[in-house]
Amino acid sequence: MKKDKKNSEPLIQDFTSSFTVVYKEEMAKRTICRMDIEAPLIARKARAGQFIVLRVREGGERIPMTITDKDPEKGTITIFYQVIGKTTALMRTLKVGESFADVVGPLGVPDEIESVGKIVMVGGGTGTAVLYHITKAYREKDNYIVGIIGGREKELIILEKEMGVLCDELIITTDDGSYGERGLVTDALTRVLKDSPDIRLVWGIGPLAMMKAVANLTRPYRIKTMVSLNPIMVDGTGMCGCCRVTVATQTKFCCVDGPSFDGHEVDFDELLKRKGMYFPQERESLLFSVR
Ligand SMILES: Cc1cc2nc3c(=O)[nH]c(=O)nc-3n(C[C@H](O)[C@H](O)[C@H](O)COP(=O)(O)OP(=O)(O)OC[C@H]3O[C@@H](n4cnc5c(N)ncnc54)[C@H](O)[C@@H]3O)c2cc1C
Ligand code: FES
């Protein structure tokens, strides 16, 4: 899987857009939120696999979010996020008509999407929001797509209808069996891999442990497996070094070399350790913000 570095455009800061929320939908007892944001320049340039870095308020934390979809005609981008800590909780308070302080993007290397034949797209939790834009690009290249999307319970399944339109087959899993097949997305993938010797490519996007499990499952079959990594990011432009990951024993900066990488080459154990590094501070910051 080649990275489309030659077509990635130089970073521009869009000072002309207002980054106004034009649509908002809350799901899963308000723990997942969709927002359509006015950002015409980003909507025009964004390609599958890319993300933005946003700030809710002046002086606030910068956080990365994947561009799940874009509408260049309306000049909007769509994000789906899980309300997990201080900044995402603050994001949820924004109403339609209110604006983000700033949004930078599109960032990251767009994925080069090719016509390869039969592919499996696996999304876990809000990872499906990251998977969606990439799946759409594979659809446009006429691949045969088997989708597997899952969550802990029915309410946490997102983009089912939209993925259903893109996929030739769609399997839904829930950990508790409240919808679709009972079990993990990796259980369904195990079966699909056994039954279909003609799979050319697998994408797995979701929690790090899930992506590691997907890569481990496909390794014995020698099927190319791509993942989209989500380390802590600050500037998103290759300057702070925060998003270091080890891929094929080399240090890469996820924001400028990724976020997509060959899952068989990623050192997931190191990334899992680094990702939990600030957990006590994040916890404290959330508790402090709700006092
Ligand atoms: C390229 C990329 C794309 C992403 N796309 C999405 C998406 O589409 N939808 C979605 O729900 N989430 C996405 N994330 C994760 C999202 O950025 C974090 O959930 C968010 O930053 C949490 O912030 P918080 O203050 O609410 O939570 P905190 O309490 O600060 O953190 C909760 C957890 O979120 C992660 N996190 C915190 N700060 C950052 C940071 N600056 N960069 C990366 N991760 C962080 C850590 O795992 C942390 O333990 C993406 C991350 C990356 C790197
Ligand atoms: S986020 Fe700073 S180098 Fe990648």
XYZ file of C-alpha atoms and ligand atoms in Angstrom:
348
model
C 0.000 0.000 0.000
C 1.665 3.166 -1.184
C 1.206 6.476 0.529
C 0.038 9.180 -1.791
C 2.687 11.688 -0.654
C 3.116 13.214 -4.109
C -0.496 14.338 -4.100
C -0.626 15.605 -0.529
C -0.999 19.332 -0.656
C 1.016 21.749 1.450
C -0.658 22.584 4.726
C -2.750 25.711 4.689
C -4.369 27.459 7.602
C -7.849 28.519 6.559
C -8.418 31.990 7.996
C -11.527 32.607 5.898
C -13.955 29.994 7.305
C -15.981 30.401 10.446
C -15.954 26.681 11.415
C -19.595 26.941 12.386
C -21.494 23.810 13.413
C -24.252 23.437 10.806
C -25.598 20.037 11.912
C -25.374 18.123 15.177
C -26.666 14.707 16.175
C -26.117 12.916 19.462
C -26.192 9.136 19.719
C -25.704 6.350 22.230
C -26.953 8.290 25.283
C -24.966 11.360 24.166
C -21.641 9.484 24.222
C -21.167 9.745 20.458
C -21.738 12.899 18.463
C -21.828 13.757 14.766
C -21.108 17.294 13.671
C -21.082 18.887 10.237
C -18.771 21.895 10.303
C -18.511 24.689 7.787
C -14.961 24.494 6.388
C -15.102 24.974 2.586
C -11.353 24.880 1.882
C -10.863 21.672 3.878
C -13.958 20.104 2.281
C -12.496 20.814 -1.149
C -9.076 19.322 -0.441
C -9.770 16.480 2.018
C -9.045 12.950 0.853
C -9.607 9.542 2.392
C -7.500 8.908 5.491
C -6.934 12.558 6.427
C -7.774 14.388 9.617
C -8.077 17.824 11.190
C -6.745 19.333 14.408
C -9.268 21.552 16.128
C -9.612 23.806 19.129
C -13.014 24.404 20.666
C -11.963 27.666 22.282
C -9.084 30.116 22.079
C -6.302 28.809 24.364
C -7.885 25.341 24.537
C -6.356 21.938 23.820
C -5.721 20.913 20.205
C -7.192 17.518 19.370
C -7.148 15.446 16.174
C -10.350 14.191 14.534
C -10.774 12.225 11.339
C -12.658 13.726 8.420
C -15.397 11.084 8.171
C -16.998 12.720 5.160
C -17.009 15.957 3.195
C -19.422 17.859 1.006
C -17.410 20.212 -1.219
C -20.593 21.728 -2.655
C -22.021 22.686 0.730
C -18.509 23.454 2.002
C -18.823 21.189 5.043
C -16.889 18.368 6.678
C -18.381 15.702 8.952
C -16.785 14.384 12.139
C -17.991 11.650 14.503
C -16.514 11.656 17.989
C -16.756 9.774 21.196
C -17.196 11.928 24.284
C -14.306 10.579 26.290
C -12.666 13.449 28.202
C -12.484 17.182 28.804
C -12.229 18.504 25.249
C -14.742 16.144 23.643
C -17.169 16.952 26.508
C -16.683 20.649 25.726
C -17.232 19.971 22.007
C -20.570 18.396 22.806
C -21.754 21.674 24.364
C -21.398 23.492 21.015
C -24.792 24.121 19.451
C -25.736 24.493 15.792
C -24.754 28.032 14.811
C -21.802 28.175 17.235
C -18.214 27.912 16.014
C -14.928 26.194 16.793
C -12.032 28.581 17.554
C -9.998 27.000 14.736
C -9.711 23.936 12.570
C -6.488 23.044 10.729
C -6.365 20.565 7.887
C -6.570 18.432 5.946
C -3.598 16.789 7.714
C -1.874 13.444 7.246
C -0.980 11.561 4.098
C -4.005 10.611 1.993
C -4.223 6.899 1.270
C -3.634 5.802 -2.289
C -6.753 3.844 -3.079
C -6.520 1.227 -5.780
C -8.696 -1.370 -7.391
C -7.478 -4.601 -5.767
C -10.461 -6.980 -5.804
C -12.004 -8.369 -2.634
C -11.266 -6.400 0.514
C -12.439 -6.532 4.130
C -13.049 -3.271 6.020
C -13.186 -3.793 9.803
C -14.332 -0.979 12.107
C -14.534 -1.115 15.890
C -16.507 1.514 17.853
C -15.844 5.063 16.619
C -13.094 3.556 14.425
C -15.924 3.058 11.921
C -16.009 6.862 11.524
C -12.371 6.731 10.384
C -13.026 3.679 8.184
C -16.003 5.230 6.380
C -14.181 7.796 4.202
C -11.612 5.163 3.157
C -14.369 2.622 2.373
C -16.098 5.227 0.214
C -12.899 5.686 -1.803
C -12.566 1.900 -2.329
C -16.194 1.789 -3.499
C -15.400 4.418 -6.125
C -12.614 2.099 -7.390
C -15.071 -0.763 -7.797
C -13.688 -3.209 -5.238
C -15.773 -6.022 -3.730
C -16.169 -4.903 -0.127
C -16.959 -7.024 2.928
C -17.643 -4.704 5.856
C -17.464 -5.771 9.500
C -18.483 -3.160 12.051
C -18.945 -3.686 15.744
C -19.406 -2.166 19.157
C -19.973 -3.153 22.755
C -23.765 -2.864 22.327
C -26.395 -1.939 19.722
C -26.413 1.771 20.549
C -22.685 2.046 19.904
C -22.922 0.879 16.285
C -22.457 3.898 14.048
C -22.817 4.494 10.304
C -24.601 1.163 9.729
C -26.844 2.507 6.977
C -24.019 4.389 5.257
C -21.644 1.394 5.389
C -24.495 -0.809 4.122
C -24.696 1.326 0.977
C -20.935 1.002 0.338
C -20.395 -2.675 1.169
C -21.329 -5.745 -0.899
C -21.694 -7.645 2.390
C -21.995 -6.093 5.840
C -21.594 -7.973 9.118
C -22.529 -6.307 12.402
C -21.238 -7.583 15.740
C -21.968 -6.579 19.324
C -20.044 -7.836 22.359
C -23.289 -8.407 24.292
C -25.297 -9.841 21.373
C -27.865 -7.005 21.546
C -27.646 -6.594 17.735
C -26.157 -8.543 14.844
C -23.798 -11.384 15.716
C -22.690 -11.800 19.332
C -18.932 -11.393 19.644
C -16.053 -9.219 18.527
C -15.316 -7.933 15.036
C -12.268 -10.215 15.104
C -14.540 -13.275 15.557
C -16.358 -12.365 12.333
C -13.031 -11.637 10.605
C -11.691 -15.070 11.631
C -14.651 -16.686 9.835
C -14.421 -14.470 6.743
C -10.685 -15.192 6.399
C -11.339 -18.951 6.618
C -14.202 -18.862 4.088
C -12.707 -16.499 1.479
C -9.301 -17.395 0.053
C -9.577 -14.509 -2.440
C -9.210 -11.584 -0.013
C -6.526 -9.182 -1.208
C -6.532 -6.530 1.484
C -7.830 -5.928 5.023
C -8.236 -2.605 6.813
C -8.752 -2.603 10.581
C -9.559 0.636 12.401
C -10.601 0.984 16.034
C -9.037 0.688 19.484
C -5.311 -0.178 19.422
C -5.905 -3.636 20.933
C -8.410 -4.387 18.159
C -6.052 -3.240 15.390
C -3.272 -5.363 16.891
C -5.634 -8.377 16.952
C -6.687 -7.791 13.317
C -3.023 -7.652 12.226
C -2.242 -10.839 14.149
C -5.181 -12.635 12.510
C -4.194 -11.765 8.933
C -0.431 -12.338 9.370
C -0.533 -16.141 8.820
C -2.573 -15.567 5.630
C -0.010 -12.975 4.397
C -2.824 -10.584 3.504
C -1.813 -6.927 3.365
C -3.385 -5.240 6.401
C -3.674 -1.511 6.934
C -4.457 0.279 10.191
C -4.997 3.938 11.088
C -3.087 4.837 14.247
C -4.264 7.274 16.901
C -1.334 8.248 19.152
C -1.406 11.447 21.180
C -0.971 14.363 18.774
C -0.389 18.027 19.543
C 0.552 20.134 16.507
C -0.254 17.524 13.840
C 2.470 18.907 11.571
C 5.586 16.907 12.490
C 7.118 19.428 14.891
C 6.461 18.277 18.470
C 7.397 14.596 18.157
C 4.491 13.553 20.365
C 3.000 11.126 17.858
C 6.142 8.959 17.464
C 5.412 5.375 16.492
C 7.727 2.530 15.515
C 6.954 0.972 12.149
C 9.259 -1.653 10.618
C 11.777 -0.789 13.402
C 11.931 2.843 12.228
C 10.608 5.891 14.054
C 7.750 7.559 12.205
C 5.681 10.612 13.053
C 2.105 9.487 12.713
C 0.808 12.952 11.759
C 3.061 13.449 8.735
C 4.002 9.854 7.817
C 0.542 8.405 8.576
C -1.934 8.013 10.128
C -2.264 4.807 8.036
C 0.456 2.180 8.202
C 1.016 -1.476 7.390
C -0.393 -3.185 10.497
C 2.102 -6.049 10.275
C 4.956 -3.593 10.800
C 3.571 -1.506 13.688
C 4.981 -1.931 17.212
C 1.568 -1.927 18.928
C 2.931 -2.770 22.395
C 5.094 0.355 22.474
C 2.196 2.474 21.209
C -0.190 1.054 23.826
C 2.296 2.031 26.561
C 2.819 5.556 25.207
C -0.921 6.138 24.765
C -1.620 5.515 28.462
C 1.194 7.828 29.586
C -0.996 10.839 30.430
C -3.998 8.952 31.726
C -3.764 10.323 35.354
C -3.509 13.924 34.070
C -6.397 13.422 31.596
C -8.553 12.014 34.385
C -7.706 14.925 36.678
C -8.370 17.459 33.920
C -11.826 15.948 33.255
C -12.746 15.849 36.962
C -11.544 19.431 37.405
C -13.606 20.593 34.408
C -16.870 19.123 35.728
C -16.525 20.486 39.261
C -5.376 10.956 13.663
C -6.418 10.810 14.736
C -7.746 10.780 14.378
C -8.736 10.649 15.363
N -10.043 10.621 14.952
C -11.018 10.473 15.871
C -12.393 10.422 15.463
O -12.726 10.512 14.285
N -13.341 10.279 16.439
C -12.992 10.182 17.776
O -13.891 10.042 18.607
N -11.689 10.241 18.173
C -10.708 10.388 17.267
N -9.391 10.453 17.679
C -9.099 10.430 19.129
C -9.374 11.826 19.722
O -8.415 12.745 19.265
C -9.345 11.746 21.276
O -10.427 10.950 21.683
C -9.482 13.130 21.899
O -8.295 13.830 21.727
C -9.809 13.002 23.381
O -9.698 14.271 23.991
P -10.390 14.584 25.400
O -9.794 15.822 25.964
O -11.875 14.560 25.271
O -10.017 13.328 26.282
P -8.795 13.120 27.284
O -9.320 12.820 28.625
O -7.769 14.198 27.120
O -8.183 11.799 26.684
C -8.908 10.594 26.581
C -8.112 9.679 25.648
O -8.098 10.261 24.334
C -6.797 10.144 23.738
N -6.242 11.493 23.512
C -6.218 12.539 24.374
N -5.626 13.618 23.841
C -5.270 13.257 22.592
C -4.599 13.924 21.542
N -4.187 15.176 21.644
N -4.363 13.236 20.417
C -4.788 11.959 20.268
N -5.440 11.269 21.224
C -5.655 11.909 22.374
C -5.969 9.336 24.728
O -6.093 7.965 24.391
C -6.641 9.542 26.034
O -6.428 8.509 26.964
C -8.380 10.558 16.735
C -7.014 10.579 17.102
C -6.051 10.693 16.115
C -4.599 10.715 16.496
S 1.678 15.606 16.458
Fe 3.520 16.683 16.718
S 4.908 15.595 15.480
Fe 3.026 14.620 15.124
